[in-house]
PDB file of C-alpha atoms in Angstrom:
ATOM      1  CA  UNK A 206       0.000   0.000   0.000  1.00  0.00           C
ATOM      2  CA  UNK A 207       1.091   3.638  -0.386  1.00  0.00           C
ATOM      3  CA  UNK A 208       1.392   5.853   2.310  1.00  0.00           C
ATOM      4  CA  UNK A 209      -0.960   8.729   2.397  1.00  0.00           C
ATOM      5  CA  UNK A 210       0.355  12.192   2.743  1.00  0.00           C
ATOM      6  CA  UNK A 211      -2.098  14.739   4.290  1.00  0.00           C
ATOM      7  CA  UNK A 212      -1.370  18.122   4.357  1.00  0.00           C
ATOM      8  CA  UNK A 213      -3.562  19.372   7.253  1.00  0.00           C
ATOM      9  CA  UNK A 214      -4.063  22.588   9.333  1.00  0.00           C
ATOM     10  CA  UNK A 215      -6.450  24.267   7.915  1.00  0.00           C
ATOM     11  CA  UNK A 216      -7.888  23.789  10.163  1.00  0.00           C
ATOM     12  CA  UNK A 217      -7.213  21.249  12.355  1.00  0.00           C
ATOM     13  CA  UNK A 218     -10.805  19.631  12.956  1.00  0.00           C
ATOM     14  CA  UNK A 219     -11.170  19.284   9.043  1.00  0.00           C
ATOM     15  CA  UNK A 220      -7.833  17.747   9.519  1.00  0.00           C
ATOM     16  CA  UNK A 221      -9.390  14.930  11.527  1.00  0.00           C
ATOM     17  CA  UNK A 222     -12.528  14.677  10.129  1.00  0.00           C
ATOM     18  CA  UNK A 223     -10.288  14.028   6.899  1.00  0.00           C
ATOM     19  CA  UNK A 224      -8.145  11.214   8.937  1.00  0.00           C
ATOM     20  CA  UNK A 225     -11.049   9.941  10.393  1.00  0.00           C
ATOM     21  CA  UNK A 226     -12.836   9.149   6.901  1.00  0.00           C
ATOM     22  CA  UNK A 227      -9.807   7.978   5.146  1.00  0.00           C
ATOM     23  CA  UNK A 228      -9.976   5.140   8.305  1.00  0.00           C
ATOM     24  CA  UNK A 229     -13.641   5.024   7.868  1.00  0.00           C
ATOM     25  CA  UNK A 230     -13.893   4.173   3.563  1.00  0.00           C
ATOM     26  CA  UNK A 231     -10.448   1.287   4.190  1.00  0.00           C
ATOM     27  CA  UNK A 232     -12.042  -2.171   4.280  1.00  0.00           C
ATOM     28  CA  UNK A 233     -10.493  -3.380   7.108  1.00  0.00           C
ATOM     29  CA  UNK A 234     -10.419  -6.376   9.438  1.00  0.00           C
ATOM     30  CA  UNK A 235      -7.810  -5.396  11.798  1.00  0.00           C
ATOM     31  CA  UNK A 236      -4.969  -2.244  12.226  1.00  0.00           C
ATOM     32  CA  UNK A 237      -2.880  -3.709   9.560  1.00  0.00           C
ATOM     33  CA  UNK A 238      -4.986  -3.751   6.917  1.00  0.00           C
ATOM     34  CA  UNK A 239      -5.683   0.214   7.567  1.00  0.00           C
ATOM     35  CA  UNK A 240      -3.424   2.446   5.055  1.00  0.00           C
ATOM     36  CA  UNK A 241      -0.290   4.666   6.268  1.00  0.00           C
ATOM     37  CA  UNK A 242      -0.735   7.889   6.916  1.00  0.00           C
ATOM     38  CA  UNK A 243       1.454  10.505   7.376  1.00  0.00           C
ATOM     39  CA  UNK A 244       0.052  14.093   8.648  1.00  0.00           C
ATOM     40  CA  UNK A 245       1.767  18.004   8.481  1.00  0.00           C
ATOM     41  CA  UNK A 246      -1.040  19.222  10.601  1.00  0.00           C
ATOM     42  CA  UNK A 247       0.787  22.780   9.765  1.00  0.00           C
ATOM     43  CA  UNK A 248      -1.844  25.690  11.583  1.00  0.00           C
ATOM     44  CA  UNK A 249       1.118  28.067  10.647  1.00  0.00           C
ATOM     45  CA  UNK A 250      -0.663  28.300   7.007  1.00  0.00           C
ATOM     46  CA  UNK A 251      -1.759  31.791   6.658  1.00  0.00           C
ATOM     47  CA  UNK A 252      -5.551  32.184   5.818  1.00  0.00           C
ATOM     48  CA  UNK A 253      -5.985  30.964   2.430  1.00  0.00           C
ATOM     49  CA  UNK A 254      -9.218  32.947   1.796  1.00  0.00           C
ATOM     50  CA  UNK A 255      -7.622  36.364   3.221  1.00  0.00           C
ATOM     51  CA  UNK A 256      -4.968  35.551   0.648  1.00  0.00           C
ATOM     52  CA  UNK A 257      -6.802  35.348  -2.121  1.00  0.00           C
ATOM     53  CA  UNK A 258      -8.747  38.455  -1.551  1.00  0.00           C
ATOM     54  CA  UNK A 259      -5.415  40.390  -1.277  1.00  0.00           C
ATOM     55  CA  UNK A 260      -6.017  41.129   2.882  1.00  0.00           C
ATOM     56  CA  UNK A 261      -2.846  38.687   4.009  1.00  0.00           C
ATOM     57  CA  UNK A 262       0.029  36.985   3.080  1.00  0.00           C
ATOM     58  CA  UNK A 263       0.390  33.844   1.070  1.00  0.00           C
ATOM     59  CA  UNK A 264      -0.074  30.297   2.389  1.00  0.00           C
ATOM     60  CA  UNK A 265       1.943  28.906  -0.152  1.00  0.00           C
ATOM     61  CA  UNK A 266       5.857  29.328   1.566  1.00  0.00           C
ATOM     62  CA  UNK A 267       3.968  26.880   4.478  1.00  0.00           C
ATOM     63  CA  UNK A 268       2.379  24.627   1.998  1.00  0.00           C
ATOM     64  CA  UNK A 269       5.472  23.900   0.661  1.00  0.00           C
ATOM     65  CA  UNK A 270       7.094  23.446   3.917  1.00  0.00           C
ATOM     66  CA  UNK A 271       4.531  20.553   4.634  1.00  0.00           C
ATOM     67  CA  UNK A 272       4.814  19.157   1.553  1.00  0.00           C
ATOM     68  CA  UNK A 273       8.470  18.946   1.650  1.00  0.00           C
ATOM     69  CA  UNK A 274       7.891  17.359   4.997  1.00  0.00           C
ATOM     70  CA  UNK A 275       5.051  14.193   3.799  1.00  0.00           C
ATOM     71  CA  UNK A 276       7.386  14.179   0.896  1.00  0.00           C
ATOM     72  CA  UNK A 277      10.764  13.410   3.102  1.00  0.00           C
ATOM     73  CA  UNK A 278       9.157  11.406   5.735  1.00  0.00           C
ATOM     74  CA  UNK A 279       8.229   8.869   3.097  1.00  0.00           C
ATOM     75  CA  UNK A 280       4.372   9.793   1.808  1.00  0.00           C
ATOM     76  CA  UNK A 281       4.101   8.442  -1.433  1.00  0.00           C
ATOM     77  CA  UNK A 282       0.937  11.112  -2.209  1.00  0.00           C
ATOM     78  CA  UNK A 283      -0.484  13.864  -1.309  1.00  0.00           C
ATOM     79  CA  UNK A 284      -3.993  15.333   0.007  1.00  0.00           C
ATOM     80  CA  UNK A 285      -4.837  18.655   1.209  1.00  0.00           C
ATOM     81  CA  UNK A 286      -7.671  18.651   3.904  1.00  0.00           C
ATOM     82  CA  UNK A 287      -8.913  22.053   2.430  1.00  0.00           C
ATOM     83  CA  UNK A 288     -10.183  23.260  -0.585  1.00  0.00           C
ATOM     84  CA  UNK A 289      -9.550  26.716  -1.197  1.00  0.00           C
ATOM     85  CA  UNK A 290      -5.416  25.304  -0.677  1.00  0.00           C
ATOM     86  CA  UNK A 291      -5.893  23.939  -3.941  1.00  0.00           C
ATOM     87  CA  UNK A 292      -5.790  27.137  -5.850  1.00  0.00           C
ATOM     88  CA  UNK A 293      -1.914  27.386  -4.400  1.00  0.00           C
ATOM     89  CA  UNK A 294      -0.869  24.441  -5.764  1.00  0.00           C
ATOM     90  CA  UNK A 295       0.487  25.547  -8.964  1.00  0.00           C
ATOM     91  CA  UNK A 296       3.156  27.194  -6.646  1.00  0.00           C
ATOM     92  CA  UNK A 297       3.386  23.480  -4.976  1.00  0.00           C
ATOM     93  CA  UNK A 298       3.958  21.027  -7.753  1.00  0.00           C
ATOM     94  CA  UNK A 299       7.126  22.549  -9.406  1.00  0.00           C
ATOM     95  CA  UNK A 300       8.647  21.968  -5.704  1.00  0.00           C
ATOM     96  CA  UNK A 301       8.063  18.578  -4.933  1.00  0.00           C
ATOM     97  CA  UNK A 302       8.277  15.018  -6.742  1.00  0.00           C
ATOM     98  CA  UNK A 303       5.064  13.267  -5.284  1.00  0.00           C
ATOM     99  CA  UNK A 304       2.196  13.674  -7.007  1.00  0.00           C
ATOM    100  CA  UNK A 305      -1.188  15.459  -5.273  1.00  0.00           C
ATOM    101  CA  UNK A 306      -4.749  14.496  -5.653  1.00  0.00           C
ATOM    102  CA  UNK A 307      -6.902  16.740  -6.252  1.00  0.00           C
ATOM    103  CA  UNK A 308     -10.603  17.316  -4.072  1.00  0.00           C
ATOM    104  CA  UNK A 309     -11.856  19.529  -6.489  1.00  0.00           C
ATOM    105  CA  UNK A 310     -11.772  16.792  -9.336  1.00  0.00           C
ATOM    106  CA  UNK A 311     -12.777  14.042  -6.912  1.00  0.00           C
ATOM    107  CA  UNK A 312     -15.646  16.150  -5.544  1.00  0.00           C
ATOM    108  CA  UNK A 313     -16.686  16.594  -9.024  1.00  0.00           C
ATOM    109  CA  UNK A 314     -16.284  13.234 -10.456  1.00  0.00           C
ATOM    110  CA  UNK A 315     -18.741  11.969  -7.937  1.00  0.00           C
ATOM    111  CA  UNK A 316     -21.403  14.687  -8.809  1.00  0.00           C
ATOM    112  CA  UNK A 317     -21.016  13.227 -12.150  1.00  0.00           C
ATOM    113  CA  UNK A 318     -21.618   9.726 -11.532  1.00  0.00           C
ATOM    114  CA  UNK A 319     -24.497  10.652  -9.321  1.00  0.00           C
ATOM    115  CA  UNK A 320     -26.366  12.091 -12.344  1.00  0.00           C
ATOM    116  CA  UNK A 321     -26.562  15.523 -10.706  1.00  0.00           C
ATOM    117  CA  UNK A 322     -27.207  18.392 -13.196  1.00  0.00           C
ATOM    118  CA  UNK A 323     -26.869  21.334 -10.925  1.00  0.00           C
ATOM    119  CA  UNK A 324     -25.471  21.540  -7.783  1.00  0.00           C
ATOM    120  CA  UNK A 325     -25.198  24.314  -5.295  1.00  0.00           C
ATOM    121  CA  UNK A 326     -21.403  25.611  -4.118  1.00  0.00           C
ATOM    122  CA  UNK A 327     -21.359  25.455  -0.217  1.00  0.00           C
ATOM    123  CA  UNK A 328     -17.401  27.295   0.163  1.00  0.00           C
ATOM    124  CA  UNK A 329     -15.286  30.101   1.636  1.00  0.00           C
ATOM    125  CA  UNK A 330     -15.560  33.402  -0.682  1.00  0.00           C
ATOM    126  CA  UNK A 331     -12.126  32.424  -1.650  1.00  0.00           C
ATOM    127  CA  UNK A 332     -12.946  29.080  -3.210  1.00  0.00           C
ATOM    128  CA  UNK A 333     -15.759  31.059  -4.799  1.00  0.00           C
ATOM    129  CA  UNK A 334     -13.590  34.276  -6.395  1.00  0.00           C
ATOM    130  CA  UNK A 335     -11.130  31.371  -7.641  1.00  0.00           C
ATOM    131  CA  UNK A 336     -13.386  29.767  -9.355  1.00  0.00           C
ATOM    132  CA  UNK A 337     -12.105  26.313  -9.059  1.00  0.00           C
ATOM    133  CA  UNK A 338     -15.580  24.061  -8.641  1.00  0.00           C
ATOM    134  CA  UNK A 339     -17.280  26.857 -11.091  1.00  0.00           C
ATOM    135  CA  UNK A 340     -14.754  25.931 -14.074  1.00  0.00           C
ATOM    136  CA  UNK A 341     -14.321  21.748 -13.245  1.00  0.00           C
ATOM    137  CA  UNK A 342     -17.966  21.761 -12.464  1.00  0.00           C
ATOM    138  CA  UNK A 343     -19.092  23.717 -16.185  1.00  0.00           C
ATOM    139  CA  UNK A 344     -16.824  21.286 -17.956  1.00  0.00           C
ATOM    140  CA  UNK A 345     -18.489  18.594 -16.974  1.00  0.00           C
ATOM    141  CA  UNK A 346     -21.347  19.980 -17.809  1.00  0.00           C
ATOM    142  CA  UNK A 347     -23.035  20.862 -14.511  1.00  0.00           C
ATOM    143  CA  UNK A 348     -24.341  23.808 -13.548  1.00  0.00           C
ATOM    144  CA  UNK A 349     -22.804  25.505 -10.435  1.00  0.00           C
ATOM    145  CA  UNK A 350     -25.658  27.655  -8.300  1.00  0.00           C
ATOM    146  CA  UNK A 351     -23.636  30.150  -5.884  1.00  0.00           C
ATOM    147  CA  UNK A 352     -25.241  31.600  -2.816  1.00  0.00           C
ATOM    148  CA  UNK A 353     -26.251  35.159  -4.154  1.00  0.00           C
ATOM    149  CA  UNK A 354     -23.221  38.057  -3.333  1.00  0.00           C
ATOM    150  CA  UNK A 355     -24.651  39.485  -0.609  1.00  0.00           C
ATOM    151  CA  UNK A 356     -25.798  36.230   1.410  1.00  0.00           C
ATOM    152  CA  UNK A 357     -21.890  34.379   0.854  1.00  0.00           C
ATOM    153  CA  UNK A 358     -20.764  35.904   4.110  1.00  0.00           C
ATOM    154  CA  UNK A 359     -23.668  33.715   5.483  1.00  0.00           C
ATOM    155  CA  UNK A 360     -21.165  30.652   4.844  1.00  0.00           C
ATOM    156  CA  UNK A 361     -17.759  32.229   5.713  1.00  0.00           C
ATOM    157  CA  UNK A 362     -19.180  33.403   9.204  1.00  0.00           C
ATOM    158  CA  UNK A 363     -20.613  29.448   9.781  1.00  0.00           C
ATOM    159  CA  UNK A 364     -17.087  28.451   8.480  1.00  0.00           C
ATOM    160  CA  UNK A 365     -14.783  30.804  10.918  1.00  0.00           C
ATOM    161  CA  UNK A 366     -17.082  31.837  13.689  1.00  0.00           C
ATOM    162  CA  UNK A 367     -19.031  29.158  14.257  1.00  0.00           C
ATOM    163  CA  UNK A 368     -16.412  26.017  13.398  1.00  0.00           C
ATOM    164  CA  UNK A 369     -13.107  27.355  13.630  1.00  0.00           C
ATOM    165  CA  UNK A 370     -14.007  29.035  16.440  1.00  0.00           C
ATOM    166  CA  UNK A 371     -15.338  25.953  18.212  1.00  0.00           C
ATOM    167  CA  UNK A 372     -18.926  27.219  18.839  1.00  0.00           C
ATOM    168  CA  UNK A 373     -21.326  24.712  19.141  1.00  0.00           C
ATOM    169  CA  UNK A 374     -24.297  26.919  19.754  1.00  0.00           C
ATOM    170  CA  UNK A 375     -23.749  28.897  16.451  1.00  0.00           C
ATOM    171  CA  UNK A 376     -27.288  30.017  15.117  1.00  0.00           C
ATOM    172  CA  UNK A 377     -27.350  28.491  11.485  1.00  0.00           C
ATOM    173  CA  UNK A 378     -30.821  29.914  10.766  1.00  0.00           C
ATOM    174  CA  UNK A 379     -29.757  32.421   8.332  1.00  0.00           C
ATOM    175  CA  UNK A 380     -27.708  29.500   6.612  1.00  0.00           C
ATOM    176  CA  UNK A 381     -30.577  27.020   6.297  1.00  0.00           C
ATOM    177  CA  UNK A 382     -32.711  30.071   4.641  1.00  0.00           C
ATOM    178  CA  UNK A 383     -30.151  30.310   2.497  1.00  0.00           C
ATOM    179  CA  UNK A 384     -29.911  26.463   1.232  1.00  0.00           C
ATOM    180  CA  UNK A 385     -33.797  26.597   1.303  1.00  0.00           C
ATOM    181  CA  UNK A 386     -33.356  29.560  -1.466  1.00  0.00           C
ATOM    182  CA  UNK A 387     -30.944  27.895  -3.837  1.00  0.00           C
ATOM    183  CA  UNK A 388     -32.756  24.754  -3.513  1.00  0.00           C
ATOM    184  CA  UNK A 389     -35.461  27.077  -5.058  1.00  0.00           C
ATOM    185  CA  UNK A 390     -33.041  28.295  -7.548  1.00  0.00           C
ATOM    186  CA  UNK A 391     -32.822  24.611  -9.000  1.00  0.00           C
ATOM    187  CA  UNK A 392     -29.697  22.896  -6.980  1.00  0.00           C
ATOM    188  CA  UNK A 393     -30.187  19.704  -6.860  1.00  0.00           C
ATOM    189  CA  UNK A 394     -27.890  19.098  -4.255  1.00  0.00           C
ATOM    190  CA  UNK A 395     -24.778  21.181  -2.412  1.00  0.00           C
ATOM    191  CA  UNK A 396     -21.442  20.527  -3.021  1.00  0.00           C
ATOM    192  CA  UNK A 397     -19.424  21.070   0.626  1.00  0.00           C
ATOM    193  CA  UNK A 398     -16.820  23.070  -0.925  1.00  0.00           C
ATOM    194  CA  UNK A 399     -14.896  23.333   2.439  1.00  0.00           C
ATOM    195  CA  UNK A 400     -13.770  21.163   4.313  1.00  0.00           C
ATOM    196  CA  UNK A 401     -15.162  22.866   7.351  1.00  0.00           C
ATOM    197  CA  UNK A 402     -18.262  22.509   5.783  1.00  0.00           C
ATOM    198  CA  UNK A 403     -18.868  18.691   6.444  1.00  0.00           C
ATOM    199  CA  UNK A 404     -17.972  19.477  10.026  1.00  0.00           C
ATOM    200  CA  UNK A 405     -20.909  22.521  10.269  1.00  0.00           C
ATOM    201  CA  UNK A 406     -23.258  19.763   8.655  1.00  0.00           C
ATOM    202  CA  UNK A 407     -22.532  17.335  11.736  1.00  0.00           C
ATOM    203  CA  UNK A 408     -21.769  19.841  14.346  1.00  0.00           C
ATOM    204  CA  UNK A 409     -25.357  21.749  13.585  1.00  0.00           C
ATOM    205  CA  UNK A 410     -27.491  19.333  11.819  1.00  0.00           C
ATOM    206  CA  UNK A 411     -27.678  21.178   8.729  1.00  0.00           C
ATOM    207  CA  UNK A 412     -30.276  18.680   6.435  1.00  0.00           C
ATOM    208  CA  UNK A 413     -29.992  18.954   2.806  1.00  0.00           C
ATOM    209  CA  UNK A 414     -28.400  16.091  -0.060  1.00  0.00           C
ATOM    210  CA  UNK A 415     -24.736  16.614   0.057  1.00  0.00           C
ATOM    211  CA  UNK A 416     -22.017  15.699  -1.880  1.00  0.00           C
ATOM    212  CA  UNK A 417     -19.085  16.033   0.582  1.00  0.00           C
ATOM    213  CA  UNK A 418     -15.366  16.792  -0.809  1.00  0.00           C
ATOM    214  CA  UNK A 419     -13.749  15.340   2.576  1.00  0.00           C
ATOM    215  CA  UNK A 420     -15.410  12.140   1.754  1.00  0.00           C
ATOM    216  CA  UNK A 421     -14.383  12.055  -1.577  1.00  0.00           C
ATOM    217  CA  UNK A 422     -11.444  12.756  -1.349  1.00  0.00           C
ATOM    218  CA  UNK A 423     -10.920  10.205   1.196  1.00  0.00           C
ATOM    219  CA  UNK A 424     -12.549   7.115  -0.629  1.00  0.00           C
ATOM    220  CA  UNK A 425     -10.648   8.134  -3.541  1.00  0.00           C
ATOM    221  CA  UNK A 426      -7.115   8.334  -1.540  1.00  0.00           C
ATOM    222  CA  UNK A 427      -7.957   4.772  -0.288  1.00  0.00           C
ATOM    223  CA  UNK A 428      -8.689   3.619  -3.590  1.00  0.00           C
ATOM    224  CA  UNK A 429      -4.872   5.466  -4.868  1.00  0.00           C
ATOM    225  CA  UNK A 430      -3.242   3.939  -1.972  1.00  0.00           C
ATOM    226  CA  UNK A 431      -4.349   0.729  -2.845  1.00  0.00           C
ATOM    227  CA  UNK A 432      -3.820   1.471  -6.874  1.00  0.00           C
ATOM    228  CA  UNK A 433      -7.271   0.753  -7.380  1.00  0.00           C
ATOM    229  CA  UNK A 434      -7.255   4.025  -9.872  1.00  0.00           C
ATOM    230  CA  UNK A 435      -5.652   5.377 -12.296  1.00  0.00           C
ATOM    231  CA  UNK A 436      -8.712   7.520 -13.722  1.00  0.00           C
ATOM    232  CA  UNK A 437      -7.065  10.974 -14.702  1.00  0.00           C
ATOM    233  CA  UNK A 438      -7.552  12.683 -10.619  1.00  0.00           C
ATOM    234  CA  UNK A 439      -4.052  13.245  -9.996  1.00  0.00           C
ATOM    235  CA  UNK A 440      -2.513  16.479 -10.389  1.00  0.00           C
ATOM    236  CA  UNK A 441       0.704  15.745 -11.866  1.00  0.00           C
TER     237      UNK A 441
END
């Protein structure tokens, strides 16, 4: 089996909801049969979404730190438990010699094979200016619904106020108002575009269909560690 590579920190719970899933989708029968991992739970990474929007600095000297860590401690792949990361990684790659699969092409692939013609985008603002699910999602033909401008901070402030921040009493009512209206706009289901976001589902009983990127990206790492696919994923 390869040993699994996670580059985690941001933040830290998604970081073990990640781990936990990755344990989770291995058919095991005992500890050996469970795949090596190997985590850089790095919480040095500057805000990735404060990057993007030009309000801090970039996260990708400490990406490639942890990288360059998996990479020398013997990781034979990468994953990054967070999506809005992803957009960094063309400063990444050139850097190290391990290869890095990818959550937004994962995340997507599954939406694909569910038969899903529009989705909704559940992410940070960041993920959304980038437009990295917009673009992977259009190619495939799917249509991306975004929560409208002025309602995306409804997301962001679930993200770092209510699970960065720890806060299990976070109100959410604005937020289920919100998936209530792009249901309405045609979403078929939401995409959990952040990997904070599968936490807020758990943490606050958010109902809805979901397609979550942690747990794609973690059945499809299980299937790479165990070179059950070759299908295109990997970021080379």
């Amino acid at each position: 089996m390869k040993t699994i590579g996670i580059m985690g920190g941001m933040g830290p719970m998604a970081t073990v909801d990640l781990m936990k899933k990755i344990i989770l989708a291995t058919p095991a029968k005992n500890d050996q049969e469970h795949i090596p991992m190997l985590v850089d739970n790095n919480s040095q990474v500057p805000d990735r979404t404060k990057a993007i929007m030009g309000l801090g600095a970039s996260p990708a000297p400490e990406m490639v730190k942890s990288a360059k860590r998996l990479m020398m401690a013997g990781a034979d792949f990468i994953i990054i438990a967070c999506n809005t990361a992803h957009y960094f990684l063309p400063e990444i790659l050139p850097q190290i010699s391990i290869p890095v699969l990818s959550i937004i092409d994962v995340a997507t692939a599954s939406i694909k094979e569910k038969g899903f013609k529009s989705v909704g985008l559940l992410a940070t603002s960041g993920t959304v200016r980038t437009g990295l699910y917009q673009k992977t999602l259009e190619a495939n033909g799917i249509e991306c619904i975004m929560p409208v401008a002025e309602k995306q901070h409804l997301i962001d402030d679930m993200i770092y106020d209510g699970v960065k921040a720890m806060n299990e009493d976070y109100d959410t009512t604005a937020v289920r108002e919100l998936l209530a209206e792009m249901q309405a706009q045609g979403a078929e289901a939401f995409i959990l575009g952040c990997t904070e976001v599968p936490v807020a589902v758990s943490m606050y009983g958010l109902e809805g269909t979901f397609i979550d990127s942690t747990d794609e990206l973690a059945k499809a790492a299980v299937k790479f560690a165990k070179a059950e696919i070759s299908d295109g994923t990997m970021i080379a």
